[in-house]
GROMACS .gro file of C-alpha atoms in nm:
model
  413
    1MET     CA    1   0.773  -5.995  -0.541
    2LYS     CA    2   0.549  -5.870  -0.266
    3VAL     CA    3   0.309  -5.596  -0.371
    4ILE     CA    4   0.228  -5.338  -0.104
    5VAL     CA    5  -0.129  -5.215  -0.128
    6PRO     CA    6  -0.155  -4.864   0.016
    7ASP     CA    7  -0.424  -4.777   0.264
    8ILE     CA    8  -0.654  -4.565   0.048
    9HIS     CA    9  -0.805  -4.392   0.351
   10LEU     CA   10  -0.460  -4.296   0.473
   11THR     CA   11  -0.357  -4.186   0.125
   12ILE     CA   12  -0.653  -3.950   0.084
   13ALA     CA   13  -0.595  -3.786   0.424
   14ALA     CA   14  -0.220  -3.756   0.363
   15CYS     CA   15  -0.276  -3.593   0.023
   16SER     CA   16  -0.509  -3.335   0.178
   17THR     CA   17  -0.243  -3.253   0.437
   18ALA     CA   18   0.022  -3.223   0.165
   19LEU     CA   19  -0.198  -2.980  -0.027
   20ALA     CA   20  -0.230  -2.766   0.288
   21VAL     CA   21   0.150  -2.750   0.306
   22ILE     CA   22   0.166  -2.649  -0.061
   23MET     CA   23  -0.093  -2.373  -0.006
   24CYS     CA   24   0.112  -2.238   0.286
   25VAL     CA   25   0.418  -2.211   0.063
   26VAL     CA   26   0.220  -2.052  -0.222
   27ILE     CA   27   0.064  -1.790   0.006
   28LEU     CA   28   0.398  -1.695   0.159
   29LEU     CA   29   0.563  -1.665  -0.182
   30SER     CA   30   0.277  -1.476  -0.347
   31SER     CA   31   0.265  -1.208  -0.078
   32ALA     CA   32   0.630  -1.194   0.028
   33ASN     CA   33   0.694  -0.844  -0.108
   34ASP     CA   34   0.359  -0.668  -0.073
   35GLY     CA   35   0.446  -0.510   0.263
   36ALA     CA   36   0.123  -0.627   0.430
   37ARG     CA   37   0.269  -0.855   0.693
   38ARG     CA   38  -0.042  -0.860   0.915
   39GLU     CA   39  -0.277  -0.956   0.631
   40ARG     CA   40  -0.029  -1.214   0.503
   41TRP     CA   41  -0.007  -1.397   0.836
   42TRP     CA   42  -0.381  -1.402   0.888
   43LEU     CA   43  -0.424  -1.547   0.539
   44PHE     CA   44  -0.155  -1.801   0.620
   45PHE     CA   45  -0.314  -1.893   0.956
   46PRO     CA   46  -0.594  -2.131   0.843
   47PHE     CA   47  -0.364  -2.319   0.607
   48GLY     CA   48  -0.088  -2.334   0.867
   49ILE     CA   49  -0.327  -2.484   1.124
   50ALA     CA   50  -0.460  -2.727   0.862
   51VAL     CA   51  -0.120  -2.899   0.849
   52PRO     CA   52  -0.110  -3.023   1.214
   53ALA     CA   53  -0.484  -3.092   1.190
   54GLY     CA   54  -0.426  -3.320   0.892
   55VAL     CA   55  -0.127  -3.488   1.055
   56LEU     CA   56  -0.316  -3.567   1.377
   57LEU     CA   57  -0.627  -3.688   1.196
   58THR     CA   58  -0.415  -3.908   0.968
   59TRP     CA   59  -0.177  -4.041   1.233
   60PRO     CA   60  -0.354  -3.992   1.571
   61GLU     CA   61  -0.117  -4.240   1.737
   62LEU     CA   62   0.164  -3.982   1.715
   63LEU     CA   63   0.058  -3.848   2.055
   64GLY     CA   64   0.068  -4.193   2.212
   65LYS     CA   65  -0.307  -4.202   2.267
   66PRO     CA   66  -0.510  -4.210   1.944
   67PHE     CA   67  -0.814  -4.071   2.127
   68TRP     CA   68  -0.636  -3.745   2.209
   69GLY     CA   69  -0.472  -3.734   1.869
   70LEU     CA   70  -0.815  -3.738   1.705
   71GLN     CA   71  -0.964  -3.490   1.952
   72LEU     CA   72  -0.682  -3.239   1.901
   73GLY     CA   73  -0.692  -3.297   1.525
   74TRP     CA   74  -1.061  -3.208   1.511
   75PHE     CA   75  -0.998  -2.913   1.744
   76ALA     CA   76  -0.733  -2.784   1.504
   77LEU     CA   77  -0.971  -2.830   1.210
   78THR     CA   78  -1.237  -2.616   1.379
   79LEU     CA   79  -0.965  -2.354   1.429
   80VAL     CA   80  -0.902  -2.369   1.053
   81TYR     CA   81  -1.259  -2.260   0.984
   82GLY     CA   82  -1.235  -1.991   1.251
   83GLY     CA   83  -0.913  -1.877   1.087
   84VAL     CA   84  -1.096  -1.841   0.756
   85TRP     CA   85  -1.345  -1.607   0.923
   86ASN     CA   86  -1.065  -1.397   1.072
   87ALA     CA   87  -0.872  -1.394   0.743
   88ALA     CA   88  -1.185  -1.257   0.576
   89ARG     CA   89  -1.220  -0.987   0.843
   90VAL     CA   90  -0.857  -0.877   0.822
   91SER     CA   91  -0.858  -0.876   0.441
   92LEU     CA   92  -1.150  -0.631   0.456
   93GLY     CA   93  -0.978  -0.402   0.705
   94ARG     CA   94  -1.160  -0.523   1.016
   95ALA     CA   95  -1.014  -0.636   1.347
   96PRO     CA   96  -0.970  -1.012   1.401
   97ARG     CA   97  -1.188  -1.196   1.655
   98LEU     CA   98  -0.943  -1.452   1.791
   99LEU     CA   99  -1.120  -1.499   2.125
  100ALA     CA  100  -1.452  -1.554   1.946
  101VAL     CA  101  -1.285  -1.849   1.770
  102LEU     CA  102  -1.092  -1.997   2.061
  103LEU     CA  103  -1.384  -2.005   2.307
  104PRO     CA  104  -1.633  -2.214   2.104
  105CYS     CA  105  -1.357  -2.439   1.964
  106SER     CA  106  -1.222  -2.504   2.314
  107ALA     CA  107  -1.574  -2.566   2.443
  108ALA     CA  108  -1.630  -2.822   2.165
  109LEU     CA  109  -1.300  -2.992   2.252
  110LEU     CA  110  -1.391  -3.009   2.621
  111PHE     CA  111  -1.738  -3.140   2.540
  112ASN     CA  112  -1.606  -3.409   2.304
  113ALA     CA  113  -1.345  -3.521   2.557
  114THR     CA  114  -1.606  -3.561   2.832
  115VAL     CA  115  -1.973  -3.601   2.742
  116GLY     CA  116  -1.902  -3.681   2.377
  117ALA     CA  117  -1.654  -3.952   2.473
  118ASP     CA  118  -1.945  -4.181   2.555
  119THR     CA  119  -1.948  -4.425   2.264
  120ALA     CA  120  -2.321  -4.476   2.312
  121TRP     CA  121  -2.377  -4.128   2.169
  122PRO     CA  122  -2.125  -4.089   1.886
  123GLU     CA  123  -2.330  -3.817   1.719
  124MET     CA  124  -2.265  -3.598   2.022
  125ARG     CA  125  -1.902  -3.568   1.912
  126MET     CA  126  -1.976  -3.483   1.551
  127LEU     CA  127  -2.259  -3.233   1.583
  128PRO     CA  128  -2.058  -2.952   1.753
  129ARG     CA  129  -1.781  -2.981   1.495
  130ILE     CA  130  -2.009  -2.966   1.193
  131ALA     CA  131  -2.207  -2.681   1.349
  132LEU     CA  132  -1.885  -2.484   1.404
  133PHE     CA  133  -1.774  -2.546   1.044
  134GLY     CA  134  -2.102  -2.402   0.917
  135LEU     CA  135  -2.107  -2.118   1.170
  136PHE     CA  136  -1.759  -1.993   1.084
  137ASN     CA  137  -1.827  -2.019   0.710
  138ALA     CA  138  -2.150  -1.824   0.760
  139LEU     CA  139  -1.968  -1.555   0.961
  140ALA     CA  140  -1.701  -1.526   0.692
  141ALA     CA  141  -1.970  -1.497   0.423
  142ARG     CA  142  -2.144  -1.229   0.631
  143GLU     CA  143  -1.828  -1.016   0.624
  144PHE     CA  144  -1.854  -0.999   0.246
  145TRP     CA  145  -2.231  -0.951   0.241
  146ARG     CA  146  -2.182  -0.644   0.464
  147LEU     CA  147  -1.974  -0.475   0.196
  148PRO     CA  148  -2.125  -0.189  -0.007
  149GLU     CA  149  -2.175  -0.227  -0.379
  150HIS     CA  150  -1.902  -0.193  -0.642
  151GLN     CA  151  -1.646  -0.416  -0.474
  152PRO     CA  152  -1.355  -0.602  -0.640
  153PRO     CA  153  -1.462  -0.914  -0.835
  154SER     CA  154  -1.284  -1.146  -0.591
  155ALA     CA  155  -1.488  -1.011  -0.299
  156MET     CA  156  -1.812  -1.094  -0.479
  157THR     CA  157  -1.685  -1.443  -0.565
  158LEU     CA  158  -1.578  -1.509  -0.206
  159ARG     CA  159  -1.921  -1.402  -0.086
  160TRP     CA  160  -2.086  -1.682  -0.283
  161ILE     CA  161  -1.817  -1.945  -0.215
  162LEU     CA  162  -1.845  -1.901   0.160
  163THR     CA  163  -2.224  -1.887   0.147
  164ALA     CA  164  -2.238  -2.214  -0.048
  165PHE     CA  165  -2.011  -2.398   0.194
  166ALA     CA  166  -2.197  -2.255   0.494
  167VAL     CA  167  -2.526  -2.386   0.354
  168ILE     CA  168  -2.370  -2.728   0.291
  169ASP     CA  169  -2.222  -2.756   0.642
  170LEU     CA  170  -2.527  -2.626   0.825
  171GLY     CA  171  -2.753  -2.837   0.604
  172ARG     CA  172  -2.574  -3.161   0.690
  173THR     CA  173  -2.567  -3.092   1.064
  174PRO     CA  174  -2.909  -3.250   1.133
  175LEU     CA  175  -2.820  -3.536   0.895
  176ALA     CA  176  -2.503  -3.628   1.085
  177PRO     CA  177  -2.664  -3.930   1.261
  178LEU     CA  178  -2.746  -4.078   0.918
  179LEU     CA  179  -2.417  -4.017   0.735
  180PRO     CA  180  -2.093  -4.217   0.745
  181GLY     CA  181  -1.781  -4.057   0.892
  182PRO     CA  182  -1.628  -3.809   0.863
  183LEU     CA  183  -1.949  -3.656   0.724
  184GLY     CA  184  -2.147  -3.805   1.011
  185VAL     CA  185  -2.126  -4.059   1.292
  186ASP     CA  186  -2.164  -4.394   1.115
  187PRO     CA  187  -1.853  -4.598   1.029
  188THR     CA  188  -1.633  -4.431   0.771
  189GLN     CA  189  -1.672  -4.537   0.410
  190LEU     CA  190  -1.437  -4.469   0.122
  191TRP     CA  191  -1.677  -4.244  -0.065
  192SER     CA  192  -1.759  -4.034   0.243
  193LEU     CA  193  -1.390  -3.989   0.327
  194ALA     CA  194  -1.313  -3.893  -0.033
  195LEU     CA  195  -1.607  -3.649  -0.045
  196PHE     CA  196  -1.513  -3.490   0.287
  197ASN     CA  197  -1.152  -3.437   0.181
  198PHE     CA  198  -1.257  -3.317  -0.165
  199ALA     CA  199  -1.485  -3.052  -0.014
  200LEU     CA  200  -1.216  -2.951   0.234
  201VAL     CA  201  -0.946  -2.919  -0.033
  202LEU     CA  202  -1.181  -2.745  -0.278
  203GLU     CA  203  -1.282  -2.482  -0.024
  204GLY     CA  204  -0.920  -2.432   0.080
  205LEU     CA  205  -0.799  -2.389  -0.277
  206LEU     CA  206  -1.081  -2.151  -0.369
  207LEU     CA  207  -1.031  -1.940  -0.057
  208GLY     CA  208  -0.654  -1.932  -0.099
  209VAL     CA  209  -0.678  -1.825  -0.462
  210PHE     CA  210  -0.949  -1.563  -0.422
  211LEU     CA  211  -0.825  -1.416  -0.091
  212THR     CA  212  -0.483  -1.371  -0.252
  213ALA     CA  213  -0.648  -1.219  -0.559
  214LEU     CA  214  -0.854  -0.989  -0.336
  215ARG     CA  215  -0.539  -0.864  -0.169
  216ARG     CA  216  -0.385  -0.780  -0.506
  217GLU     CA  217  -0.705  -0.611  -0.627
  218GLN     CA  218  -0.712  -0.399  -0.311
  219VAL     CA  219  -0.350  -0.292  -0.365
  220ALA     CA  220  -0.424  -0.204  -0.728
  221ALA     CA  221  -0.735  -0.007  -0.625
  222ARG     CA  222  -0.534   0.179  -0.359
  223HIS     CA  223  -0.268   0.272  -0.614
  224LEU     CA  224  -0.539   0.389  -0.853
  225ARG     CA  225  -0.694   0.606  -0.582
  226LEU     CA  226  -0.355   0.756  -0.499
  227ALA     CA  227  -0.300   0.829  -0.867
  228MET     CA  228  -0.629   1.021  -0.877
  229VAL     CA  229  -0.602   1.216  -0.552
  230ASP     CA  230  -0.421   1.544  -0.502
  231PRO     CA  231  -0.188   1.487  -0.204
  232LEU     CA  232  -0.210   1.844  -0.071
  233THR     CA  233  -0.587   1.884  -0.060
  234GLY     CA  234  -0.719   1.527  -0.066
  235VAL     CA  235  -0.958   1.607  -0.354
  236GLY     CA  236  -0.944   1.454  -0.700
  237ASN     CA  237  -0.675   1.562  -0.945
  238ARG     CA  238  -0.699   1.634  -1.318
  239ARG     CA  239  -0.693   1.264  -1.401
  240ALA     CA  240  -0.988   1.204  -1.170
  241LEU     CA  241  -1.175   1.495  -1.329
  242ASP     CA  242  -1.119   1.351  -1.677
  243ALA     CA  243  -1.246   1.014  -1.556
  244ALA     CA  244  -1.557   1.176  -1.403
  245ILE     CA  245  -1.628   1.367  -1.726
  246ALA     CA  246  -1.585   1.050  -1.932
  247GLN     CA  247  -1.824   0.865  -1.702
  248LEU     CA  248  -2.084   1.139  -1.739
  249GLU     CA  249  -2.052   1.131  -2.117
  250GLU     CA  250  -2.090   0.752  -2.130
  251ALA     CA  251  -2.384   0.739  -1.889
  252PRO     CA  252  -2.719   0.687  -2.065
  253PRO     CA  253  -2.951   0.988  -2.036
  254THR     CA  254  -3.231   0.957  -1.785
  255LYS     CA  255  -3.558   1.142  -1.793
  256ASP     CA  256  -3.545   1.283  -1.439
  257ALA     CA  257  -3.173   1.361  -1.420
  258ARG     CA  258  -3.086   1.724  -1.359
  259PRO     CA  259  -2.835   1.893  -1.592
  260VAL     CA  260  -2.466   1.875  -1.509
  261ALA     CA  261  -2.294   2.197  -1.409
  262ILE     CA  262  -1.924   2.272  -1.378
  263ALA     CA  263  -1.779   2.557  -1.176
  264MET     CA  264  -1.414   2.643  -1.235
  265PHE     CA  265  -1.257   2.864  -0.971
  266ASP     CA  266  -0.916   3.015  -0.915
  267ILE     CA  267  -0.761   3.187  -0.612
  268ASP     CA  268  -0.710   3.554  -0.691
  269CYS     CA  269  -0.358   3.701  -0.689
  270PHE     CA  270  -0.222   3.375  -0.556
  271LYS     CA  271   0.134   3.438  -0.677
  272LEU     CA  272   0.152   3.752  -0.467
  273VAL     CA  273   0.022   3.561  -0.163
  274ASN     CA  274   0.297   3.305  -0.218
  275ASP     CA  275   0.567   3.569  -0.268
  276GLU     CA  276   0.479   3.775   0.038
  277LEU     CA  277   0.368   3.506   0.285
  278GLY     CA  278   0.559   3.203   0.159
  279HIS     CA  279   0.469   2.872   0.001
  280PRO     CA  280   0.355   2.704   0.326
  281PHE     CA  281   0.092   2.974   0.369
  282GLY     CA  282   0.001   2.939   0.002
  283ASP     CA  283  -0.051   2.567   0.054
  284LEU     CA  284  -0.275   2.652   0.349
  285VAL     CA  285  -0.489   2.875   0.128
  286ILE     CA  286  -0.514   2.607  -0.142
  287ALA     CA  287  -0.617   2.344   0.113
  288GLY     CA  288  -0.870   2.591   0.255
  289ALA     CA  289  -1.026   2.641  -0.088
  290ALA     CA  290  -1.065   2.266  -0.131
  291HIS     CA  291  -1.213   2.233   0.218
  292VAL     CA  292  -1.474   2.504   0.160
  293ALA     CA  293  -1.573   2.353  -0.175
  294GLN     CA  294  -1.611   2.006  -0.023
  295GLU     CA  295  -1.821   2.144   0.261
  296LEU     CA  296  -2.064   2.301   0.014
  297PHE     CA  297  -2.071   2.039  -0.261
  298GLY     CA  298  -1.973   1.720  -0.081
  299PRO     CA  299  -1.678   1.482  -0.127
  300GLY     CA  300  -1.606   1.339  -0.469
  301GLN     CA  301  -1.724   1.647  -0.659
  302VAL     CA  302  -1.423   1.876  -0.617
  303TYR     CA  303  -1.105   1.848  -0.824
  304ARG     CA  304  -0.778   2.037  -0.822
  305THR     CA  305  -0.687   2.086  -1.186
  306GLY     CA  306  -0.349   2.245  -1.123
  307GLY     CA  307  -0.182   2.512  -0.910
  308GLU     CA  308  -0.450   2.721  -0.743
  309GLU     CA  309  -0.726   2.622  -0.988
  310PHE     CA  310  -1.016   2.390  -0.907
  311ALA     CA  311  -1.324   2.243  -1.071
  312VAL     CA  312  -1.653   2.139  -0.915
  313VAL     CA  313  -1.885   1.898  -1.097
  314PHE     CA  314  -2.241   1.902  -0.969
  315ARG     CA  315  -2.602   1.888  -1.082
  316ALA     CA  316  -2.830   2.189  -1.089
  317ALA     CA  317  -3.192   2.228  -1.192
  318THR     CA  318  -3.139   2.555  -1.379
  319MET     CA  319  -2.862   2.796  -1.467
  320SER     CA  320  -2.977   3.029  -1.189
  321ASP     CA  321  -2.950   2.738  -0.944
  322ALA     CA  322  -2.597   2.661  -1.064
  323LEU     CA  323  -2.505   3.030  -1.039
  324ARG     CA  324  -2.648   3.058  -0.688
  325ARG     CA  325  -2.451   2.758  -0.561
  326ALA     CA  326  -2.129   2.869  -0.730
  327ASP     CA  327  -2.156   3.218  -0.586
  328ARG     CA  328  -2.223   3.075  -0.242
  329LEU     CA  329  -1.882   2.907  -0.275
  330ARG     CA  330  -1.722   3.240  -0.365
  331LYS     CA  331  -1.876   3.411  -0.064
  332ALA     CA  332  -1.790   3.128   0.176
  333PHE     CA  333  -1.425   3.134   0.073
  334ALA     CA  334  -1.409   3.512   0.100
  335ASP     CA  335  -1.538   3.486   0.459
  336ARG     CA  336  -1.278   3.225   0.555
  337SER     CA  337  -0.972   3.336   0.753
  338HIS     CA  338  -0.647   3.153   0.680
  339ARG     CA  339  -0.418   3.128   0.982
  340GLU     CA  340  -0.058   3.025   1.028
  341GLY     CA  341   0.092   3.129   1.358
  342SER     CA  342   0.026   3.501   1.398
  343THR     CA  343  -0.046   3.550   1.028
  344VAL     CA  344  -0.415   3.579   0.944
  345ARG     CA  345  -0.538   3.664   0.595
  346ARG     CA  346  -0.843   3.639   0.377
  347CYS     CA  347  -0.839   3.571   0.006
  348THR     CA  348  -1.091   3.564  -0.276
  349ILE     CA  349  -1.168   3.346  -0.574
  350SER     CA  350  -1.306   3.405  -0.921
  351VAL     CA  351  -1.561   3.156  -1.052
  352GLY     CA  352  -1.682   3.057  -1.397
  353VAL     CA  353  -1.998   2.846  -1.431
  354ALA     CA  354  -2.141   2.648  -1.722
  355LEU     CA  355  -2.444   2.420  -1.752
  356THR     CA  356  -2.506   2.138  -1.998
  357GLY     CA  357  -2.757   2.199  -2.273
  358PRO     CA  358  -2.877   2.047  -2.601
  359ASP     CA  359  -2.556   2.146  -2.780
  360ARG     CA  360  -2.317   2.138  -2.485
  361GLY     CA  361  -2.202   1.808  -2.334
  362PRO     CA  362  -1.997   1.754  -2.015
  363ARG     CA  363  -1.659   1.780  -2.190
  364ALA     CA  364  -1.750   2.102  -2.371
  365LEU     CA  365  -1.865   2.229  -2.034
  366LEU     CA  366  -1.508   2.239  -1.906
  367ALA     CA  367  -1.393   2.475  -2.180
  368CYS     CA  368  -1.699   2.697  -2.131
  369ALA     CA  369  -1.652   2.718  -1.754
  370ASP     CA  370  -1.281   2.784  -1.799
  371GLU     CA  371  -1.355   3.068  -2.041
  372ALA     CA  372  -1.606   3.215  -1.796
  373LEU     CA  373  -1.344   3.193  -1.520
  374TYR     CA  374  -1.090   3.394  -1.717
  375THR     CA  375  -1.359   3.646  -1.804
  376ALA     CA  376  -1.413   3.688  -1.429
  377LYS     CA  377  -1.037   3.729  -1.376
  378ARG     CA  378  -1.009   3.992  -1.648
  379GLY     CA  379  -1.318   4.169  -1.520
  380GLY     CA  380  -1.168   4.246  -1.180
  381ARG     CA  381  -1.160   3.914  -0.986
  382ASN     CA  382  -1.373   3.808  -0.688
  383ARG     CA  383  -1.679   3.750  -0.901
  384THR     CA  384  -1.886   3.472  -1.053
  385ILE     CA  385  -1.949   3.468  -1.428
  386ILE     CA  386  -2.193   3.254  -1.625
  387ALA     CA  387  -2.055   3.102  -1.945
  388GLY     CA  388  -2.156   3.320  -2.240
  389SER     CA  389  -2.236   3.619  -2.019
  390LEU     CA  390  -2.036   3.923  -1.913
  391LEU     CA  391  -2.261   4.000  -1.616
  392PRO     CA  392  -2.085   3.922  -1.288
  393VAL     CA  393  -2.247   3.854  -0.955
  394ALA     CA  394  -2.190   4.128  -0.696
  395ILE     CA  395  -1.836   4.150  -0.555
  396THR     CA  396  -1.772   4.092  -0.187
  397PRO     CA  397  -1.515   4.341  -0.050
  398VAL     CA  398  -1.245   4.158   0.142
  399LEU     CA  399  -0.938   4.347   0.018
  400ARG     CA  400  -0.882   4.510   0.355
  401ASP     CA  401  -0.744   4.177   0.479
  402TYR     CA  402  -0.505   4.128   0.188
  403PRO     CA  403  -0.132   4.193   0.214
  404ARG     CA  404  -0.042   4.539   0.083
  405ALA     CA  405   0.109   4.402  -0.237
  406VAL     CA  406  -0.198   4.193  -0.308
  407ARG     CA  407  -0.429   4.487  -0.236
  408ARG     CA  408  -0.236   4.718  -0.471
  409VAL     CA  409  -0.249   4.477  -0.763
  410SER     CA  410  -0.614   4.392  -0.704
  411LEU     CA  411  -0.718   4.757  -0.707
  412GLY     CA  412  -0.506   4.829  -1.008
  413ASP     CA  413  -0.645   4.553  -1.233
   0.00000   0.00000   0.00000
């Protein structure tokens, strides 16, 4: 019986190509229902191009002329690395750079088919390819290094994976004349072919796994943000406030940190505004209150706790500092005109302020500020009250701009 001994070189290359096909299928199946078609196709792109690249490098005679089969196979492989860079960009919400990939890859193909075709200088063919591999890996790594802190775990892992492979590729570029193919220009050896394919498959598997994981982490983070944002105003909701309070309680005390203050405020006579001017106008007033608070305290510090009630978490040096800033909010809102068509009105808010102390932590602060708020409401509205005090800050008269029904109730309470 005749035993057929397989060509080990051919087997290694064919297995790498088969793994690229498998990764294409896995990526399509894993992201089939996530609704992100653009991101899915850019993630698919490098693995999809790797299939014809592997076929042409394994069987270059398929095109009739092995020389062109090899040239186009290497061209496709450089596109694979460029596709990785673009997949990284798109996964991070940035625009792809397709032309920036096609131009250098096409230039390398043209160079290899002309000047590099001279067999007296075989390293001339290999150097541009290896340099492009390292360049595109470095560019992909740079996309992740540009990210701010506190990113998903997969983004941090991809940063180091791409950096490591960029260093390897750029590091072996000057060594290409000394290494066997496909690592360099000398005749191919079994170990060099196996190492090249191992590195190629390893990078592909790692990128496929972690780019897919990054996509899922981004979707989960987006859902979490939506669950913590009030859709009407764009500020945090009660769940986000609870999370912020919990974070403050768990944070270790620092010597130079200023005390935490909480201001709770509520739109005065809001039900009457809604009844007389309608819910759309009421929504406008609520959104206006959130906008004024964000202008004064900055994003991420304002929370809508329900209905027309809000909370602001900020740091203040002293109670008088907290009171001054909270009352500035009251005055700024009182000066704001709310407009819808020909309807123009002004409204007021009542504010309760509390500051952390030796026996009052961030969570207890909420109850204290809330109590101060209702003291301000019972005391006549449009005022700022410090927790534990019955002394309001001076009232700003804006009742002349209220609807008649609102004015009557405000003067009567």
